Every structure is written in C-alpha cells, then in structure tokens.
CSV table of C-alpha atoms in Angstrom, one decimal:
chain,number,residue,atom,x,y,z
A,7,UNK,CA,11.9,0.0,20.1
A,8,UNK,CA,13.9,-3.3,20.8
A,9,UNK,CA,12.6,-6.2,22.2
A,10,UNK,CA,16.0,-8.3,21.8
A,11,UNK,CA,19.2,-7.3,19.6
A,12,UNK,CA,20.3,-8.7,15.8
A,13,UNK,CA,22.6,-11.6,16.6
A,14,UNK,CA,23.8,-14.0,14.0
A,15,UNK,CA,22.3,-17.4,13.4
A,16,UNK,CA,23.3,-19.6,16.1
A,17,UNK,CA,24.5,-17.4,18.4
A,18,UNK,CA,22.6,-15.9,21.4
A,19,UNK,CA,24.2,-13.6,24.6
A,20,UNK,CA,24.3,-15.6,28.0
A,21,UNK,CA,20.7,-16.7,28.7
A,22,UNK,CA,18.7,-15.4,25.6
A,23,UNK,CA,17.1,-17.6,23.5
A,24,UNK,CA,18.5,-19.2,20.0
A,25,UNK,CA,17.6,-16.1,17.5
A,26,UNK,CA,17.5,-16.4,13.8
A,27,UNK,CA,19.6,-14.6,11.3
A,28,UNK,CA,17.7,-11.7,11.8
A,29,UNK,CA,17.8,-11.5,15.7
A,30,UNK,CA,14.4,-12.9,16.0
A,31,UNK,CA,14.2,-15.8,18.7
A,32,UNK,CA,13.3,-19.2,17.0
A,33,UNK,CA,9.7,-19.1,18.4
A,34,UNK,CA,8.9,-16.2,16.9
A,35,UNK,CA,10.1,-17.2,13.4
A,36,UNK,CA,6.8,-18.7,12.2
A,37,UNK,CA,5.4,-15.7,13.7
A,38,UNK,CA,7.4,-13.8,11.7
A,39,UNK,CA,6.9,-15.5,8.1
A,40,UNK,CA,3.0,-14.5,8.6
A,41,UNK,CA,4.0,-11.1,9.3
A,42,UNK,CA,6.4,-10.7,6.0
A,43,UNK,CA,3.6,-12.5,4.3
A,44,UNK,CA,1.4,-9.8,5.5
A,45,UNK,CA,2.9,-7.3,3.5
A,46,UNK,CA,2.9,-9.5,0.1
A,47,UNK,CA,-1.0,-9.9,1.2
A,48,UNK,CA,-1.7,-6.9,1.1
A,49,UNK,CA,0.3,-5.6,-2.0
A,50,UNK,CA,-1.7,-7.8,-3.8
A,51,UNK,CA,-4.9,-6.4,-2.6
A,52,UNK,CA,-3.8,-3.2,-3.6
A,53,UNK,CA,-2.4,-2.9,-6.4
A,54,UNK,CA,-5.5,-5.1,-8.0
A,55,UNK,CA,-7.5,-2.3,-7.3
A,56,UNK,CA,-5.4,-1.0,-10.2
A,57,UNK,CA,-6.6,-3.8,-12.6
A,58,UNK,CA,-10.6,-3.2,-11.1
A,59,UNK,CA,-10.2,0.4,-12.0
A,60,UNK,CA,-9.9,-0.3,-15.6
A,61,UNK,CA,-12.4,-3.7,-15.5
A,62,UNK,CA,-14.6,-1.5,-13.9
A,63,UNK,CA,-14.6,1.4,-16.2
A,64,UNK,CA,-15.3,-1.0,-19.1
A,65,UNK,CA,-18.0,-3.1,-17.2
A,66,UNK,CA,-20.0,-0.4,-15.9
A,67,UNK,CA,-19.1,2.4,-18.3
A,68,UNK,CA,-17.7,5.0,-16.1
A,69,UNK,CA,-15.6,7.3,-16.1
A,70,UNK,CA,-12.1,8.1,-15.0
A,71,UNK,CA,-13.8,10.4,-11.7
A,72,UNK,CA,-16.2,7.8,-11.2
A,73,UNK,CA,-13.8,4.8,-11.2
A,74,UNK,CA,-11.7,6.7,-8.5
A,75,UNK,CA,-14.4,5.5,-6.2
A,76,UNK,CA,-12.6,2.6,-6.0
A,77,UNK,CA,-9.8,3.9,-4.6
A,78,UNK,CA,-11.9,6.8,-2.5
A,79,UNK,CA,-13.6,3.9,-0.9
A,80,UNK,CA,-10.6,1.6,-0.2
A,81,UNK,CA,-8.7,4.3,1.8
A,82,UNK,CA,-11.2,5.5,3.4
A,83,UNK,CA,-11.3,1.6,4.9
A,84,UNK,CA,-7.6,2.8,6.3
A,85,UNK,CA,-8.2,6.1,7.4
A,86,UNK,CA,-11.4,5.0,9.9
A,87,UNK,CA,-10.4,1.9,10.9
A,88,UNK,CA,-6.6,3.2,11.4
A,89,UNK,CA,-7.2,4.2,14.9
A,90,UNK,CA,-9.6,1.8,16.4
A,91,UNK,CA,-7.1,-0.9,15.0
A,92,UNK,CA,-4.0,0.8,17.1
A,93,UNK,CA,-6.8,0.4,20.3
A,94,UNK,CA,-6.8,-3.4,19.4
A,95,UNK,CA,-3.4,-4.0,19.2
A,96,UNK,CA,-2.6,-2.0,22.3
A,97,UNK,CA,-5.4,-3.6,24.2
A,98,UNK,CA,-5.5,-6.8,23.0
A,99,UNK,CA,-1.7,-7.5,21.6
A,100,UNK,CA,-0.6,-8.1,17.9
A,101,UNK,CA,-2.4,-11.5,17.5
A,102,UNK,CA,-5.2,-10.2,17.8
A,103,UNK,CA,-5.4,-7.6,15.9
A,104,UNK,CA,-3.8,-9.1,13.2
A,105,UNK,CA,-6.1,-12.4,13.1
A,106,UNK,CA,-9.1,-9.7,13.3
A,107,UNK,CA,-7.5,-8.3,10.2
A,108,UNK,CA,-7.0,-11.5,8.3
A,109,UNK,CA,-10.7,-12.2,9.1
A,110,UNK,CA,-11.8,-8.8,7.6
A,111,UNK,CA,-10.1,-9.3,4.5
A,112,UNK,CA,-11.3,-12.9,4.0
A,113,UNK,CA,-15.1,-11.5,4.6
A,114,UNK,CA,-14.5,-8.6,2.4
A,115,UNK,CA,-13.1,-10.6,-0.7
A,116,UNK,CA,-15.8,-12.9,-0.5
A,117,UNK,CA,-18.5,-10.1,-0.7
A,118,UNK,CA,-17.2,-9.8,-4.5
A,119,UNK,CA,-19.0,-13.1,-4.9
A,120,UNK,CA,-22.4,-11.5,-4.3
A,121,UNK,CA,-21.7,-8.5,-6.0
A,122,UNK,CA,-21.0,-10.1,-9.0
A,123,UNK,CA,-24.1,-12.2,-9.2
A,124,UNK,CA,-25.5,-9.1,-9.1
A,125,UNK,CA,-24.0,-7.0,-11.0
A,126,UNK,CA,-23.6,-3.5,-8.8
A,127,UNK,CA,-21.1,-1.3,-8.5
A,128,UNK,CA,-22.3,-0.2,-5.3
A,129,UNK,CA,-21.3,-3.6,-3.6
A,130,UNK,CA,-18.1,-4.5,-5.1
A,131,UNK,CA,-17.2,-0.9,-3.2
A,132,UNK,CA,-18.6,-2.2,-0.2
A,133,UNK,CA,-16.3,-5.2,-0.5
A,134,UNK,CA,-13.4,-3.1,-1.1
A,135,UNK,CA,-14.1,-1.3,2.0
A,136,UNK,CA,-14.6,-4.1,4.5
A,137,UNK,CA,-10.9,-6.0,2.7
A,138,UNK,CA,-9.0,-2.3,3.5
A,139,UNK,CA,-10.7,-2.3,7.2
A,140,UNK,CA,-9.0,-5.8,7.3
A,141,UNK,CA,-5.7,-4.0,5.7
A,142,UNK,CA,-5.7,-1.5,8.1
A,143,UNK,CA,-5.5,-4.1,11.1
A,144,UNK,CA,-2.2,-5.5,9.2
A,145,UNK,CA,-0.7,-2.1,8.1
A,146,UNK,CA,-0.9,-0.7,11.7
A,147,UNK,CA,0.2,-4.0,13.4
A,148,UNK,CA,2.7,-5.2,10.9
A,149,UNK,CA,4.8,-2.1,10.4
A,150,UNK,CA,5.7,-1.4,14.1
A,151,UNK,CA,6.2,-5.6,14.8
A,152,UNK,CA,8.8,-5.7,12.4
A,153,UNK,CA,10.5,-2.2,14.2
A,154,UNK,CA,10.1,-4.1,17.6
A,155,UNK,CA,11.8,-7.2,16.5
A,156,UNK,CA,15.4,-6.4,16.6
A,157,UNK,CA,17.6,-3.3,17.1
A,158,UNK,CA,16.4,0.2,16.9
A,159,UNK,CA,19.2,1.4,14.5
A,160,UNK,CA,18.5,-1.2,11.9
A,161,UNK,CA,14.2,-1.0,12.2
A,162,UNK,CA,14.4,1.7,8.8
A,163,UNK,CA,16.3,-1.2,6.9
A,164,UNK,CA,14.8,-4.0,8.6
A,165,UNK,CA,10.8,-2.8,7.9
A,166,UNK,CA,12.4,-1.8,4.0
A,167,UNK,CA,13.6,-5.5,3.3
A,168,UNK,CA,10.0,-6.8,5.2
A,169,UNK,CA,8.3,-4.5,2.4
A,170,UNK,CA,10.3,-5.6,-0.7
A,171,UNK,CA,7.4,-8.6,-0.2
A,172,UNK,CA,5.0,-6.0,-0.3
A,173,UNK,CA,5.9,-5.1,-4.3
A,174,UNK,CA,5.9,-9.1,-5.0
A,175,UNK,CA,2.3,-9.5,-3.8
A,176,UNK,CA,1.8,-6.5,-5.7
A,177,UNK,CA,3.4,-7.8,-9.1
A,178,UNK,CA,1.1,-11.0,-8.1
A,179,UNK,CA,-2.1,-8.5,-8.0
A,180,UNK,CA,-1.3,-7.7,-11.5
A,181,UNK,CA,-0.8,-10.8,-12.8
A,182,UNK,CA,-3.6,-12.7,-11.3
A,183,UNK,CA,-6.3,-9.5,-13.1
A,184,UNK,CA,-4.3,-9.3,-16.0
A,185,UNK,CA,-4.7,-13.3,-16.9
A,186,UNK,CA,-8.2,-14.0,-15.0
A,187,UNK,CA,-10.0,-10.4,-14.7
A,188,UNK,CA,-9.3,-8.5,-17.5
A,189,UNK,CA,-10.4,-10.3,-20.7
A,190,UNK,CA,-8.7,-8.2,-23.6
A,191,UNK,CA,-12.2,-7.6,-25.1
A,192,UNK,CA,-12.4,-3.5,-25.8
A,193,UNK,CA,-15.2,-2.3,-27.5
A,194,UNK,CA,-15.8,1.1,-28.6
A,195,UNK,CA,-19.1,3.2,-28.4
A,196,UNK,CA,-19.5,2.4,-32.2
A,197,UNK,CA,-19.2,-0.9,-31.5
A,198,UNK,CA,-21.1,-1.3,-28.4
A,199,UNK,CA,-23.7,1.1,-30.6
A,200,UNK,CA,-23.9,-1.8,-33.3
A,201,UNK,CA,-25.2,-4.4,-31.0
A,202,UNK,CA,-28.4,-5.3,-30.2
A,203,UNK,CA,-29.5,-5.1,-26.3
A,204,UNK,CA,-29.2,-8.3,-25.5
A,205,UNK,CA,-25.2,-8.7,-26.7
A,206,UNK,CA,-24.7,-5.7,-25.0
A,207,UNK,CA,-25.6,-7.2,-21.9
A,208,UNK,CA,-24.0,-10.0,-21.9
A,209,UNK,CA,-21.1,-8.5,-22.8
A,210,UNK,CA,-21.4,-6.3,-19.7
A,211,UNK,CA,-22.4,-9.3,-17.5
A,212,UNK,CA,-19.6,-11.4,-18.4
A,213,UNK,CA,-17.0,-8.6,-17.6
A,214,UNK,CA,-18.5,-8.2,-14.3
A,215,UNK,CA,-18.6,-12.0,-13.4
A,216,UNK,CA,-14.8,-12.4,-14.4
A,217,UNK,CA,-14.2,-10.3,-11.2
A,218,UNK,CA,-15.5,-12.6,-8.4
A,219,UNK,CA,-13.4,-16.1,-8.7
A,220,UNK,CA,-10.0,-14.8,-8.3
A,221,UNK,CA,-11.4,-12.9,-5.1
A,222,UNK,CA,-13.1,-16.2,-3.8
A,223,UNK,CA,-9.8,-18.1,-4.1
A,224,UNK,CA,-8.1,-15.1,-2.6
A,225,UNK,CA,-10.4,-15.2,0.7
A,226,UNK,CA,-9.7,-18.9,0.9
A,227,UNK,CA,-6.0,-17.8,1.4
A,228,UNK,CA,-6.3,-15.2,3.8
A,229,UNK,CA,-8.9,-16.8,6.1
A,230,UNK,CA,-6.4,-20.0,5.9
A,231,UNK,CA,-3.8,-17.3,6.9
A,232,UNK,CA,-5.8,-16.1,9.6
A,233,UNK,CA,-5.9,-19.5,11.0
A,234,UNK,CA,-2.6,-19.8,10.9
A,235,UNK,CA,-1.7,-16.7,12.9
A,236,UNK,CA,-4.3,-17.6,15.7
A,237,UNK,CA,-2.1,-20.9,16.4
A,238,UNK,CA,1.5,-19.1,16.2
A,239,UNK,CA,3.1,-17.2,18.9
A,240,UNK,CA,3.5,-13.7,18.8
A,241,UNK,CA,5.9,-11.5,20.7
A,242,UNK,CA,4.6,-10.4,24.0
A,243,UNK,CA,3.0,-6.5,24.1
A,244,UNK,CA,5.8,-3.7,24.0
A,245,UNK,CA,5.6,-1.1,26.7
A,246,UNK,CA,3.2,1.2,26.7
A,247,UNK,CA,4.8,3.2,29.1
A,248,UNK,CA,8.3,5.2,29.1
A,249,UNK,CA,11.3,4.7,31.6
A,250,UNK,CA,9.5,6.7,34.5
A,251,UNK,CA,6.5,4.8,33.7
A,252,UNK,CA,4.0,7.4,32.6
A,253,UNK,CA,1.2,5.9,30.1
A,254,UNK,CA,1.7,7.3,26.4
A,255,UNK,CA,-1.3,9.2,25.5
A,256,UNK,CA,-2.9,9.6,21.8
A,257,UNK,CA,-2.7,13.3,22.4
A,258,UNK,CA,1.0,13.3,22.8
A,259,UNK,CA,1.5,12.3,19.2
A,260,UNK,CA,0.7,15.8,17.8
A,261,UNK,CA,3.5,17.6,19.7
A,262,UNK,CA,6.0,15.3,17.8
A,263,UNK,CA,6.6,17.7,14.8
A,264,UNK,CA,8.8,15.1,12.9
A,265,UNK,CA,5.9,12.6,13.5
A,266,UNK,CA,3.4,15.0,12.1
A,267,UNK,CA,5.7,16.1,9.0
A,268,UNK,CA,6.0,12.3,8.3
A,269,UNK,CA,2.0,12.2,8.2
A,270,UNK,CA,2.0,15.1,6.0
A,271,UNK,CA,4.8,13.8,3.7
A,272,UNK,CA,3.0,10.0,4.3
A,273,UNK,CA,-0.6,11.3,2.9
A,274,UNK,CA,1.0,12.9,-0.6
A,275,UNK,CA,3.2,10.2,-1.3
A,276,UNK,CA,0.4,7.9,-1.0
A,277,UNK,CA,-1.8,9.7,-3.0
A,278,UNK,CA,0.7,10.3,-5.6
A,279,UNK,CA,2.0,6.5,-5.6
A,280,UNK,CA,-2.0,5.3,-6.0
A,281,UNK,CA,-2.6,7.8,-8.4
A,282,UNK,CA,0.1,6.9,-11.0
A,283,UNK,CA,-0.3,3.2,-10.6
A,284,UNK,CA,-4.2,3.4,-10.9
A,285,UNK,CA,-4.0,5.7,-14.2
A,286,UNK,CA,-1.1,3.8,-15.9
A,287,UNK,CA,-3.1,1.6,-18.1
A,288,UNK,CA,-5.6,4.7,-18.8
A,289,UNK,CA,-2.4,6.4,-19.6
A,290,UNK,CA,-0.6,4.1,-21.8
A,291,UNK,CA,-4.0,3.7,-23.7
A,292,UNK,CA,-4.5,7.1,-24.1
A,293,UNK,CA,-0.6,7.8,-25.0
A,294,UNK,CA,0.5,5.1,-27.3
A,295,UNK,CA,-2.6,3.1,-28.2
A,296,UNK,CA,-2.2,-0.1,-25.8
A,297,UNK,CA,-5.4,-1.6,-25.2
A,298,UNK,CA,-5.9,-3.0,-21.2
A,299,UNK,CA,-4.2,-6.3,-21.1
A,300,UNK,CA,-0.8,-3.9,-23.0
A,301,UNK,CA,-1.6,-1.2,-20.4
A,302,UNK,CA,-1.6,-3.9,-17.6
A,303,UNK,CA,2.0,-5.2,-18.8
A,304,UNK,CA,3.4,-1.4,-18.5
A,305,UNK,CA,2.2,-1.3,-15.0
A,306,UNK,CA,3.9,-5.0,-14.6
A,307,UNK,CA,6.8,-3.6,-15.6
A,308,UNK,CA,6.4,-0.2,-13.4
A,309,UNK,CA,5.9,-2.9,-10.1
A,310,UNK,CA,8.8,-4.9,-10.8
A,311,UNK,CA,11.1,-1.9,-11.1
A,312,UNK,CA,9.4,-1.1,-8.1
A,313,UNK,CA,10.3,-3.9,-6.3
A,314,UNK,CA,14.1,-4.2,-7.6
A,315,UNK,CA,14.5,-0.4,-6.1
A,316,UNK,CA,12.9,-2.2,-2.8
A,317,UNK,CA,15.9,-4.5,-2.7
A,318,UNK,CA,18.5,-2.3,-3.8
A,319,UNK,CA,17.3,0.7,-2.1
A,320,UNK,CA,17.3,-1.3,1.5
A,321,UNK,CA,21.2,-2.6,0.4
A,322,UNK,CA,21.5,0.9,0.0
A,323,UNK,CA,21.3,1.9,3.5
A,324,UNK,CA,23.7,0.1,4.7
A,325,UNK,CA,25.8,2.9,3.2
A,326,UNK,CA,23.7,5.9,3.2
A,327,UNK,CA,21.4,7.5,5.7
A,328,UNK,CA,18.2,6.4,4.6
A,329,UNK,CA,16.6,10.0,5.2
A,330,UNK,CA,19.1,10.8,2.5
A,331,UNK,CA,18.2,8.4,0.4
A,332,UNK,CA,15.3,9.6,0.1
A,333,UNK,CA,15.3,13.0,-0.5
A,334,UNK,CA,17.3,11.5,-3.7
A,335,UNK,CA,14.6,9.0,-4.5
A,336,UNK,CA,11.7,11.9,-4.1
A,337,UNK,CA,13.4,14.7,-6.6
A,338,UNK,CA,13.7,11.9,-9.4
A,339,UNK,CA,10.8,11.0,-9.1
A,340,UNK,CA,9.6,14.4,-9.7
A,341,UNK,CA,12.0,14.5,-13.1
A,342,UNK,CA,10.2,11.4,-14.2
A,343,UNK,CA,6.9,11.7,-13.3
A,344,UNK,CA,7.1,15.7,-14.6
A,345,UNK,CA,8.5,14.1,-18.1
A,346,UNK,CA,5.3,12.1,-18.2
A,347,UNK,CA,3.3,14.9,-17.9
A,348,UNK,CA,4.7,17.5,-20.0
A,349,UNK,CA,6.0,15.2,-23.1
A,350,UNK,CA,3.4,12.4,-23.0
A,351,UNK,CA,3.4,10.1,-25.9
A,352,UNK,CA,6.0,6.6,-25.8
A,353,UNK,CA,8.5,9.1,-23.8
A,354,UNK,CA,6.3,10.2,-21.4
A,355,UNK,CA,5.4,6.4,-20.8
A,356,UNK,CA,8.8,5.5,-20.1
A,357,UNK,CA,9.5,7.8,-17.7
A,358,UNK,CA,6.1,6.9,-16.0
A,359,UNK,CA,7.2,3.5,-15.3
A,360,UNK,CA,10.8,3.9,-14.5
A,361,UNK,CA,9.5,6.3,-11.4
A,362,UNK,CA,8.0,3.1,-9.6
A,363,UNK,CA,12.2,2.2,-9.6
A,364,UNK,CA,12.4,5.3,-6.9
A,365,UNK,CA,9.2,5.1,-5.2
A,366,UNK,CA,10.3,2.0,-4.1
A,367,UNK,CA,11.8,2.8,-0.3
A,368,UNK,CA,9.5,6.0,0.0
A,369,UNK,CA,6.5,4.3,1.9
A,370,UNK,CA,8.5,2.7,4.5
A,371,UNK,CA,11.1,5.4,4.9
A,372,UNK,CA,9.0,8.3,5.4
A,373,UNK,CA,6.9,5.2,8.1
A,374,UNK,CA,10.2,4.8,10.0
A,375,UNK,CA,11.5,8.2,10.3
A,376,UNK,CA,8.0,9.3,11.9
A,377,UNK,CA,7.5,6.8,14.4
A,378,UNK,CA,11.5,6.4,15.5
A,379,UNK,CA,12.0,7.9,19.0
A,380,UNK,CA,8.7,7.8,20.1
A,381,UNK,CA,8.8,4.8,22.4
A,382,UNK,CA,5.5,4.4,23.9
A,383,UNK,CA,3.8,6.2,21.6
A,384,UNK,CA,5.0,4.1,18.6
A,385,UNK,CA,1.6,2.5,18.1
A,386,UNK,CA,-0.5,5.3,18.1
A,387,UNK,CA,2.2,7.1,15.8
A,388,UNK,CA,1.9,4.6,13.7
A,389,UNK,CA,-1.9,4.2,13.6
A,390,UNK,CA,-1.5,7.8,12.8
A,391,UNK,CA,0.3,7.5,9.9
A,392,UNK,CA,-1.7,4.6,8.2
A,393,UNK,CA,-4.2,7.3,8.8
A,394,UNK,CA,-2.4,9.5,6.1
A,395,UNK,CA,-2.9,6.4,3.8
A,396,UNK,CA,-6.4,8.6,2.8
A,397,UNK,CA,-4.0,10.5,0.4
A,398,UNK,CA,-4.5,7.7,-1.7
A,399,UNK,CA,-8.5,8.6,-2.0
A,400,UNK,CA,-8.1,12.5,-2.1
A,401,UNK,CA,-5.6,12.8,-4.7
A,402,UNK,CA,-6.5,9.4,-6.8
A,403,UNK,CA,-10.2,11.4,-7.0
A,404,UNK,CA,-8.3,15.2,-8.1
A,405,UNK,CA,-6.3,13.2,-10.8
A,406,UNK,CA,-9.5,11.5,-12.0
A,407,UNK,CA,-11.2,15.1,-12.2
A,408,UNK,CA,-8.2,16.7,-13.8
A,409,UNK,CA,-8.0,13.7,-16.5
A,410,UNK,CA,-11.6,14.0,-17.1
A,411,UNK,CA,-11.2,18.3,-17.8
A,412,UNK,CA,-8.0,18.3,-19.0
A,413,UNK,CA,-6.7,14.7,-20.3
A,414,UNK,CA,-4.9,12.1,-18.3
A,415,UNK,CA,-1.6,13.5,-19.5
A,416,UNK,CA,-1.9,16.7,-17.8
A,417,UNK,CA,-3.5,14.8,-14.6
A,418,UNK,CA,0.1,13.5,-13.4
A,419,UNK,CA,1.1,17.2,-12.6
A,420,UNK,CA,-0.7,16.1,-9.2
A,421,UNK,CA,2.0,13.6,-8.0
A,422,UNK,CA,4.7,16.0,-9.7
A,423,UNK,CA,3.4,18.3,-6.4
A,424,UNK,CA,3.3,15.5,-3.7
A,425,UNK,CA,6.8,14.1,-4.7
A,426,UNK,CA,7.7,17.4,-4.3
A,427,UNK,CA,6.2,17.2,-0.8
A,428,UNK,CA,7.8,14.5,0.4
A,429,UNK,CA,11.4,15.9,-1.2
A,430,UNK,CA,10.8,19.2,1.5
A,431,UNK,CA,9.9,16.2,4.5
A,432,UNK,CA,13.5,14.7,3.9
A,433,UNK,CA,15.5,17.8,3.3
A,434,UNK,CA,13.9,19.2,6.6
A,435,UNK,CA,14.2,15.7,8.2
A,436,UNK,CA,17.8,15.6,7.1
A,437,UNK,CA,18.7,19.4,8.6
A,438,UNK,CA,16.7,18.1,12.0
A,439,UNK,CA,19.1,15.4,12.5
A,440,UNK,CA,22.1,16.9,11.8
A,441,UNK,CA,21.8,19.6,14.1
A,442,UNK,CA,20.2,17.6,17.2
C-alpha cells in the first residue's frame, strides 16, 4: 500500500526526496491539498442534499417517500459509476480520473440552473445524478491516494484525519441551504388553502428559484478545482500487480471475505448515516415543533459533533485499534439512535444528534479495514465499496415509507438495525485479527 514511508518535516532517508510532515514528498503536496479538499467538496455536496430534501418537500409538495428520490437518485450516481470510475483510475492514473470527476460535478451543479427556470422536479434529480457520477470519480480515487501516500500501518488514521474535512464541507452544506436555500417561509394546507392561485404560485416558484444560485457558485468552484488538479502532479500509478507479478483481477475481490463483510457493513452504515441526517429536520419538526430553518440548526449541530468525533476519534487511534474503536462507536450509536426512536419528543431529539458524535470514524474505518491487505486489488476493492454507498438510496427510501405509515419517529428503528450491522462487522473483524 506504500509508495514512500512517514518521515518528519525535513528529513528524508539517503536519496528520497524532501517529504512533508506527513511523509508526502514536497511535489506531491499541492497534489495533496486538492485531494483533502476533495473530501470537504464532496461533504458539502452531500449533506445539502439534506437541506433539498426539506426545500423540496415544501416547493413541490411531496412527501417524505417521494423526497427520498433525492437521495435514491444521488446514490444510485455512486453505485453505477463506482466501477467504471476504478477502470479510469487504473487505466488512466488518479489525475485523470479525478479531473473527470471534478468536471462531472461542475456540469451537474450547473444543471440546477435549468431546472430551476423550469421548475421540475424531474431535472434537479437529473442534476443530482450527474454531481454523484462526479463524486463517485473522487470517492473511489481519493480514498485509496491517501492509503498509498505513506505507510500502510498508519493508512486507517491517515484516511480518518483526510475525512475530518469531509464533515467541514459538510457543516458548510448546511450553512450555505440554511442561509440562501431555505427561506423560513412554512405555510400550512390552511394557509396555502386561503390563497388565491396566483400567490400560490409564486410562492412555489420562488422556493424553487432559491435552489439554483448557490449551486451555480458551487460549479464555479469545482470546475476551478478541476483546473487546478489537471496542472498539479500526481503520484505515479501503484502496482497493479503482486510480488510474482500476476495482474489483480476484479473477480478476485469476492474471495476476500473481510473485503466483502466491509461492503456489507459499508452499505448499512451508509444507509443509516443518510437516513438520519436526511430526516433530522422532518424529525425535529415533527417532535418538538421547529420549523425548517430550527430543524436545519439541529442538524448543524448533529454535523459539527460529527466532525469533533472525526478529530478525536482519529487521535484516538493512536491508542486503540481502530477496529475496536469502532465496534464501540457502532453500539452507541444504537443506544442513541434507539432513544430517538422509542421516546421521541425533546429527548429523543437529543440523542438524535449526539449519534453524529460516534458516526464520525465509521465511514472511513469500515473503508480501511476492507481494502487493507489487498495490494493489487486495492482499487477495485475500493470501487467495490463506494459501490455499497447505494445503502444510502435503499434504506433513505424504507425510512421514508415507514415515516409515511407509521410516523417519522418509529422510522429511525431502520438505522437502529444497520448500526447494529456494522457492530457484528467489527466484533467479527476484531476476532479475525486476533487469531491470524
């Protein structure tokens, strides 16, 4: 998985080159700050799904099954394009396919422009799509880069402390809908019932059109970014071959059981992590009476402790295996998020949030413990698990159709089951490496 070991700022072995403070060699570094910035990029993409979810339900009056298309669409962006993306890189290097990414999401963001002008639902999901395509060019490059960039027994804490940027592009999702997308404006059916035809209208047309500049600026960005990253240097490919020099094959993936049970544990944490963050301003509206711009500052809140347990979580490791780490994440999560379904109301709330603290290190963990020890079939592990980022669709949708039966209270029993999922993938993960 090394390309060149950690050394210290300033200090290289006999005929390497200058490395940073993280082992990287000083030509690499710009390289580098585009691929960290990758992950804040696309946390913000994300989690502003979250804020569309509830613009979306008020703009084109749907509801909570039909606003899931938003995320059913999005990951189905990473599950298709997963693979051919892994062909890029291996074919074409990491440049490539992360300027090819870049240039997806730019596209992508700017098809909100046309969407909004006029006004269907329809093609703000197209847009969606084509930006996750994009995402899943960075995902599936990104995440193996940073594991290649230093030495293999610090790639779990290296790829956690890349992702803590992931939760501050997410936190700047959320602020960026909360102050330009979502207007605070809520009217009920009474309301909406009182006005004439016209009012109505442009009531709905102006909540649609507050969706498109934010995404304009936000293409300018990320096209900028691709720029960037077509002028940089990249490392050069890593093998694709082991040390007897036989070619790794796709195949050869699925007869890595630890591999597959991270894919397994990879799709339910996904869906469970989407799931609660896309229903936390349905849920504190339906629980304690916030309206959107209120529900929007619990989910705020939720990402920040998300990304505090990022930082501290990765310190963490430095003292405790991270596989153990997260078997103790994964069961309180299931305390909290099981509170939030059973007791609802300010309590249930509470807890809701306070669970983004120990999702935090989930995602990457479960990402590093597949793909470690599979050499040159790193890539295509990899691409696999990005694959298993469609949990996010699947179980987003079943939460929306249980909130829609049964209340949105009794619809976070779902990612009580898939955090109890990814608890069984690090208890068995755990007893594997012990006994080999």
């Amino acid at each position: 998985m090394a390309m060149h070991a950690d050394m210290p700022l300033g200090r290289a072995s006999a005929g390497a080159p200058a490395a940073g403070a993280i082992g990287v060699p000083r030509r690499y570094l710009p390289a580098l700050v585009i691929t960290v910035s990758l992950f804040f990029l696309w946390g913000m993409a994300n989690n502003l799904n979250d804020i569309l979810i509830a613009q979306f339900r008020k703009a084109f009056t749907l509801s909570d099954f039909e606003t899931s298309f938003v995320q059913q669409v999005f990951y189905l962006g990473y599950f298709l394009l997963a693979v051919p993306a892994s062909v890029v890189m291996r074919r074409y290097g990491y440049k490539a396919a992360i300027v090819l990414g870049l240039l997806l999401y730019g596209t992508g963001a700017l098809l909100f422009y046309p969407a909004a002008s006029a006004g269907v639902y329809q093609l703000f999901l197209l847009g969606l799509f084509v930006i996750a395509a994009g995402l899943a060019f960075l995902e599936t490059s990104a995440n193996p880069l940073m594991g290649e960039l230093g030495d293999p027994a610090g790639a779990t804490r290296r790829l956690n402390w890349a992702q803590a940027a992931n939760p501050l592009g997410a936190l700047t999702g959320i602020l960026v809908g909360r102050y330009f997308i979502l207007s605070g404006i809520e009217h009920d059916e009474a309301a909406l019932a009182t006005m004439d035809a016209a009012a109505r209208n442009a009531f709905y047309r102006a909540e649609v059109q507050a969706i498109a500049p934010p995404y304009v600026v936000i293409a300018i960005v990320v096209l900028l970014f691709a720029l960037a990253a077509a002028l940089v240097v990249f490392p050069a490919n890593a093998a694709t071959t082991d040390e007897d020099g036989r070619e790794g094959r796709f195949l050869d993936v699925f007869r890595r059981p630890r591999l597959i049970a991270a894919v397994v544990a990879q799709f339910f944490y996904v869906g469970a992590q989407v799931g609660v963050w896309s229903y936390t301003i349905r849920y504190a509206q339906a629980n304690v009476g916030l309206n959107e711009r209120g529900g929007a500052d619990a989910l705020l809140l939720s990402l920040a402790l998300f990304a505090a347990g990022r930082f501290l979580g990765s310190a963490l490791m430095a003292r405790l295996a991270p596989v153990r780490l997260l078997l103790i994440f994964a069961g309180v999560s299931i305390a909290l998020i099981a509170v939030a379904a059973l007791a609802g109301g300010w309590l249930g709330l509470i807890a809701l949030v306070a669970a983004s603290f120990f999702m935090s290190i989930q995602f990457p963990t479960i990402f590093a413990l597949g793909i470690e020890g599979l050499g040159p079939l790193r890539r295509a592990g990899a691409s696999l698990i990005v694959m298993a980022i469609i949990g996010g669709a699947g179980l987003t949708a079943l939460m929306g159709l249980v909130s829609d039966l049964a209340g949105i209270t009794n619809a976070m029993l779902v990612p009580v089951v898939s955090f109890a999922v990814v608890a069984a993938f690090a208890w068995w993960a755990g007893r594997r490496m012990e006994t080999n």
